[in-house]
mmCIF file of C-alpha atoms in Angstrom:
data_model
loop_
_atom_site.group_PDB
_atom_site.id
_atom_site.type_symbol
_atom_site.label_atom_id
_atom_site.label_comp_id
_atom_site.label_asym_id
_atom_site.label_seq_id
_atom_site.Cartn_x
_atom_site.Cartn_y
_atom_site.Cartn_z
ATOM 1 C CA UNK W 1 -7.168 26.714 -18.082
ATOM 2 C CA UNK W 2 -9.367 24.654 -15.853
ATOM 3 C CA UNK W 3 -12.291 26.973 -16.329
ATOM 4 C CA UNK W 4 -12.149 26.561 -20.112
ATOM 5 C CA UNK W 5 -11.851 22.800 -19.793
ATOM 6 C CA UNK W 6 -14.942 22.688 -17.702
ATOM 7 C CA UNK W 7 -16.818 24.835 -20.252
ATOM 8 C CA UNK W 8 -15.539 22.948 -23.496
ATOM 9 C CA UNK W 9 -15.410 19.253 -22.493
ATOM 10 C CA UNK W 10 -19.120 18.937 -22.099
ATOM 11 C CA UNK W 11 -19.618 20.638 -25.439
ATOM 12 C CA UNK W 12 -17.209 18.077 -27.084
ATOM 13 C CA UNK W 13 -18.665 14.992 -24.951
ATOM 14 C CA UNK W 14 -22.463 16.116 -26.095
ATOM 15 C CA UNK W 15 -21.746 16.885 -29.804
ATOM 16 C CA UNK W 16 -22.943 14.441 -32.272
ATOM 17 C CA UNK W 17 -20.004 12.113 -33.997
ATOM 18 C CA UNK W 18 -20.359 14.093 -37.092
ATOM 19 C CA UNK W 19 -19.281 17.178 -35.639
ATOM 20 C CA UNK W 20 -16.245 15.520 -34.128
ATOM 21 C CA UNK W 21 -17.876 15.091 -30.701
ATOM 22 C CA UNK W 22 -18.250 11.971 -28.707
ATOM 23 C CA UNK W 23 -22.019 11.845 -29.109
ATOM 24 C CA UNK W 24 -22.904 11.145 -25.533
ATOM 25 C CA UNK W 25 -26.301 11.700 -23.729
ATOM 26 C CA UNK W 26 -26.515 13.848 -20.655
ATOM 27 C CA UNK W 27 -27.070 10.621 -18.684
ATOM 28 C CA UNK W 28 -23.847 8.937 -20.204
ATOM 29 C CA UNK W 29 -21.786 12.135 -19.314
ATOM 30 C CA UNK W 30 -23.347 12.314 -15.792
ATOM 31 C CA UNK W 31 -22.097 8.553 -15.330
ATOM 32 C CA UNK W 32 -18.644 9.177 -16.619
ATOM 33 C CA UNK W 33 -18.373 12.499 -14.483
ATOM 34 C CA UNK W 34 -19.591 10.561 -11.418
ATOM 35 C CA UNK W 35 -17.414 7.525 -12.163
ATOM 36 C CA UNK W 36 -14.066 9.501 -12.574
ATOM 37 C CA UNK W 37 -15.119 11.839 -9.840
ATOM 38 C CA UNK W 38 -15.141 8.814 -7.445
ATOM 39 C CA UNK W 39 -11.927 7.646 -9.081
ATOM 40 C CA UNK W 40 -10.125 10.592 -8.668
ATOM 41 C CA UNK W 41 -11.526 11.888 -5.234
ATOM 42 C CA UNK W 42 -12.823 9.048 -3.224
ATOM 43 C CA UNK W 43 -10.395 6.221 -4.052
ATOM 44 C CA UNK W 44 -7.318 8.103 -3.149
ATOM 45 C CA UNK W 45 -8.935 9.370 -0.118
ATOM 46 C CA UNK W 46 -9.735 5.960 1.281
ATOM 47 C CA UNK W 47 -6.177 4.678 0.140
ATOM 48 C CA UNK W 48 -4.207 7.514 1.836
ATOM 49 C CA UNK W 49 -6.417 6.965 4.998
ATOM 50 C CA UNK W 50 -5.922 3.351 5.244
ATOM 51 C CA UNK W 51 -2.215 3.863 4.711
ATOM 52 C CA UNK W 52 -2.147 6.609 7.491
ATOM 53 C CA UNK W 53 -3.982 4.175 9.775
ATOM 54 C CA UNK W 54 -1.527 1.231 9.007
ATOM 55 C CA UNK W 55 1.306 3.498 9.614
ATOM 56 C CA UNK W 56 0.009 4.954 12.848
ATOM 57 C CA UNK W 57 -0.920 1.382 14.058
ATOM 58 C CA UNK W 58 2.563 0.471 13.364
ATOM 59 C CA UNK W 59 3.883 3.303 15.313
ATOM 60 C CA UNK W 60 1.660 2.178 18.397
ATOM 61 C CA UNK W 61 1.373 -1.603 18.061
ATOM 62 C CA UNK W 62 4.179 -2.523 20.541
ATOM 63 C CA UNK W 63 2.715 -1.685 24.076
ATOM 64 C CA UNK W 64 4.028 -2.800 27.337
ATOM 65 C CA UNK W 65 0.979 -4.123 29.311
ATOM 66 C CA UNK W 66 3.099 -3.538 32.534
ATOM 67 C CA UNK W 67 3.565 0.432 31.651
ATOM 68 C CA UNK W 68 1.135 1.396 28.933
ATOM 69 C CA UNK W 69 1.551 5.079 29.323
ATOM 70 C CA UNK W 70 5.273 4.907 29.100
ATOM 71 C CA UNK W 71 6.149 6.807 26.194
ATOM 72 C CA UNK W 72 9.379 4.741 25.494
ATOM 73 C CA UNK W 73 7.303 1.542 25.563
ATOM 74 C CA UNK W 74 3.857 2.506 23.922
ATOM 75 C CA UNK W 75 5.573 3.627 20.634
ATOM 76 C CA UNK W 76 8.458 2.814 18.455
ATOM 77 C CA UNK W 77 11.386 4.737 16.688
ATOM 78 C CA UNK W 78 12.469 4.006 13.087
ATOM 79 C CA UNK W 79 15.870 4.975 12.112
ATOM 80 C CA UNK W 80 17.916 5.164 9.012
ATOM 81 C CA UNK W 81 14.718 4.989 6.949
ATOM 82 C CA UNK W 82 14.160 6.849 3.726
ATOM 83 C CA UNK W 83 10.593 7.916 5.278
ATOM 84 C CA UNK W 84 12.485 9.962 7.699
ATOM 85 C CA UNK W 85 13.979 12.100 5.053
ATOM 86 C CA UNK W 86 10.630 12.490 3.483
ATOM 87 C CA UNK W 87 8.362 12.919 6.564
ATOM 88 C CA UNK W 88 10.458 15.347 8.870
ATOM 89 C CA UNK W 89 11.910 12.585 10.997
ATOM 90 C CA UNK W 90 8.550 11.142 12.054
ATOM 91 C CA UNK W 91 10.336 7.940 12.475
ATOM 92 C CA UNK W 92 11.754 9.030 15.677
ATOM 93 C CA UNK W 93 8.278 8.565 17.095
ATOM 94 C CA UNK W 94 9.229 8.028 20.672
ATOM 95 C CA UNK W 95 11.117 11.464 20.743
ATOM 96 C CA UNK W 96 7.841 13.094 19.385
ATOM 97 C CA UNK W 97 5.817 11.575 22.152
ATOM 98 C CA UNK W 98 8.314 12.676 24.871
ATOM 99 C CA UNK W 99 8.298 16.433 23.685
ATOM 100 C CA UNK W 100 5.703 16.886 21.067
ATOM 101 C CA UNK W 101 6.705 20.435 20.175
ATOM 102 C CA UNK W 102 10.431 19.294 19.623
ATOM 103 C CA UNK W 103 11.617 20.522 16.208
ATOM 104 C CA UNK W 104 11.986 17.556 13.727
ATOM 105 C CA UNK W 105 15.506 18.378 12.981
ATOM 106 C CA UNK W 106 16.292 17.766 16.858
ATOM 107 C CA UNK W 107 14.882 14.296 17.052
ATOM 108 C CA UNK W 108 17.912 12.270 15.876
ATOM 109 C CA UNK W 109 20.277 14.147 18.361
ATOM 110 C CA UNK W 110 17.693 13.712 21.115
ATOM 111 C CA UNK W 111 17.747 9.852 20.415
ATOM 112 C CA UNK W 112 21.834 9.787 20.370
ATOM 113 C CA UNK W 113 21.977 11.734 23.579
ATOM 114 C CA UNK W 114 19.427 9.463 25.482
ATOM 115 C CA UNK W 115 20.424 6.122 24.317
ATOM 116 C CA UNK W 116 20.964 5.123 27.863
ATOM 117 C CA UNK W 117 17.431 6.174 28.781
ATOM 118 C CA UNK W 118 15.968 4.405 25.837
ATOM 119 C CA UNK W 119 17.671 1.228 26.829
ATOM 120 C CA UNK W 120 16.908 1.492 30.453
ATOM 121 C CA UNK W 121 12.976 1.982 29.547
ATOM 122 C CA UNK W 122 13.136 -0.841 27.072
ATOM 123 C CA UNK W 123 12.335 1.255 24.028
ATOM 124 C CA UNK W 124 11.958 -0.498 20.552
ATOM 125 C CA UNK W 125 14.099 0.843 17.730
ATOM 126 C CA UNK W 126 14.131 -0.590 14.331
ATOM 127 C CA UNK W 127 16.590 0.309 11.470
ATOM 128 C CA UNK W 128 16.158 0.592 7.871
ATOM 129 C CA UNK W 129 12.260 0.136 7.711
ATOM 130 C CA UNK W 130 9.258 2.487 8.302
ATOM 131 C CA UNK W 131 6.058 2.143 10.206
ATOM 132 C CA UNK W 132 4.222 0.936 7.256
ATOM 133 C CA UNK W 133 6.528 -1.778 6.835
ATOM 134 C CA UNK W 134 6.481 -2.561 10.493
ATOM 135 C CA UNK W 135 2.647 -2.913 10.096
ATOM 136 C CA UNK W 136 2.936 -5.138 7.168
ATOM 137 C CA UNK W 137 5.728 -7.526 8.822
ATOM 138 C CA UNK W 138 3.122 -7.735 11.727
ATOM 139 C CA UNK W 139 0.205 -8.841 9.797
ATOM 140 C CA UNK W 140 2.145 -11.233 7.925
ATOM 141 C CA UNK W 141 3.981 -12.585 10.800
ATOM 142 C CA UNK W 142 7.383 -11.780 9.634
ATOM 143 C CA UNK W 143 9.076 -11.848 13.175
ATOM 144 C CA UNK W 144 12.397 -13.022 11.882
ATOM 145 C CA UNK W 145 12.697 -9.977 9.758
ATOM 146 C CA UNK W 146 11.409 -7.479 12.505
ATOM 147 C CA UNK W 147 14.078 -9.143 14.860
ATOM 148 C CA UNK W 148 16.914 -8.582 12.379
ATOM 149 C CA UNK W 149 15.813 -4.850 11.914
ATOM 150 C CA UNK W 150 15.766 -4.420 15.702
ATOM 151 C CA UNK W 151 18.519 -2.123 16.951
ATOM 152 C CA UNK W 152 20.137 -3.473 20.123
ATOM 153 C CA UNK W 153 20.850 -0.198 21.516
ATOM 154 C CA UNK W 154 22.779 -1.411 24.411
ATOM 155 C CA UNK W 155 25.270 -3.229 22.123
ATOM 156 C CA UNK W 156 24.760 -6.501 23.901
ATOM 157 C CA UNK W 157 24.351 -9.875 22.043
ATOM 158 C CA UNK W 158 20.775 -10.703 21.984
ATOM 159 C CA UNK W 159 19.548 -13.570 19.971
ATOM 160 C CA UNK W 160 16.818 -13.121 17.302
ATOM 161 C CA UNK W 161 14.671 -15.489 19.164
ATOM 162 C CA UNK W 162 15.064 -13.356 22.419
ATOM 163 C CA UNK W 163 14.139 -10.414 20.482
ATOM 164 C CA UNK W 164 11.127 -12.044 18.733
ATOM 165 C CA UNK W 165 9.791 -12.988 22.283
ATOM 166 C CA UNK W 166 10.043 -9.614 23.629
ATOM 167 C CA UNK W 167 8.387 -8.149 20.556
ATOM 168 C CA UNK W 168 5.330 -10.670 20.759
ATOM 169 C CA UNK W 169 5.104 -9.884 24.479
ATOM 170 C CA UNK W 170 4.339 -6.110 23.232
ATOM 171 C CA UNK W 171 1.615 -6.940 21.032
ATOM 172 C CA UNK W 172 -0.467 -8.978 23.441
ATOM 173 C CA UNK W 173 -3.940 -7.609 24.253
ATOM 174 C CA UNK W 174 -4.318 -5.712 27.314
ATOM 175 C CA UNK W 175 -7.300 -7.131 29.294
ATOM 176 C CA UNK W 176 -7.175 -4.386 31.990
ATOM 177 C CA UNK W 177 -5.492 -1.272 32.424
ATOM 178 C CA UNK W 178 -3.011 -1.626 35.321
ATOM 179 C CA UNK W 179 -4.397 0.410 38.242
ATOM 180 C CA UNK W 180 -0.864 2.258 38.894
ATOM 181 C CA UNK W 181 -1.133 3.689 35.186
ATOM 182 C CA UNK W 182 -4.731 4.683 35.793
ATOM 183 C CA UNK W 183 -3.718 6.824 38.695
ATOM 184 C CA UNK W 184 -0.617 8.266 37.594
ATOM 185 C CA UNK W 185 -1.983 9.529 34.303
ATOM 186 C CA UNK W 186 -4.367 12.371 33.974
ATOM 187 C CA UNK W 187 -5.917 10.821 31.064
ATOM 188 C CA UNK W 188 -7.527 8.014 33.065
ATOM 189 C CA UNK W 189 -8.328 9.740 36.396
ATOM 190 C CA UNK W 190 -12.096 10.131 37.228
#
């Protein structure tokens, strides 16, 4: 069917009006094809790339400057989000960093089995939002909503103000990479 459209549409576009065509010149047809081609292929590419980058940034925006290569502290986990159902539990991003070849169906159980480690390591877990929304809240300064969506894994009372202070501490620029992180990670060794 696509091949038929490719053959017939140019004839229709180029045919004179009195022959039930559009009466367009070759230049006009080229302009329309180019315009629609850009709209159909380039615009979605740019939009999808931006959304993927925004989500990826949200996954890794909170970094503890004292332990920047600690997987529990350089990414976040988002639970109870519709995004997890659509994207193979990608919201369990800390678990993905801990064991990249872990099957996506095992990620929720891994979090449940290792809650104490997540608490001890200071992991950030949000509930009911996904990475893109985390990015939007960061860009718009909606710290109060992030604090309300923050999961207190240890079950202890923690005010929203305390959570906001901790979250803000994790988005500060890292002026210099800590020396112990450089030496302990194979990524930065010379």
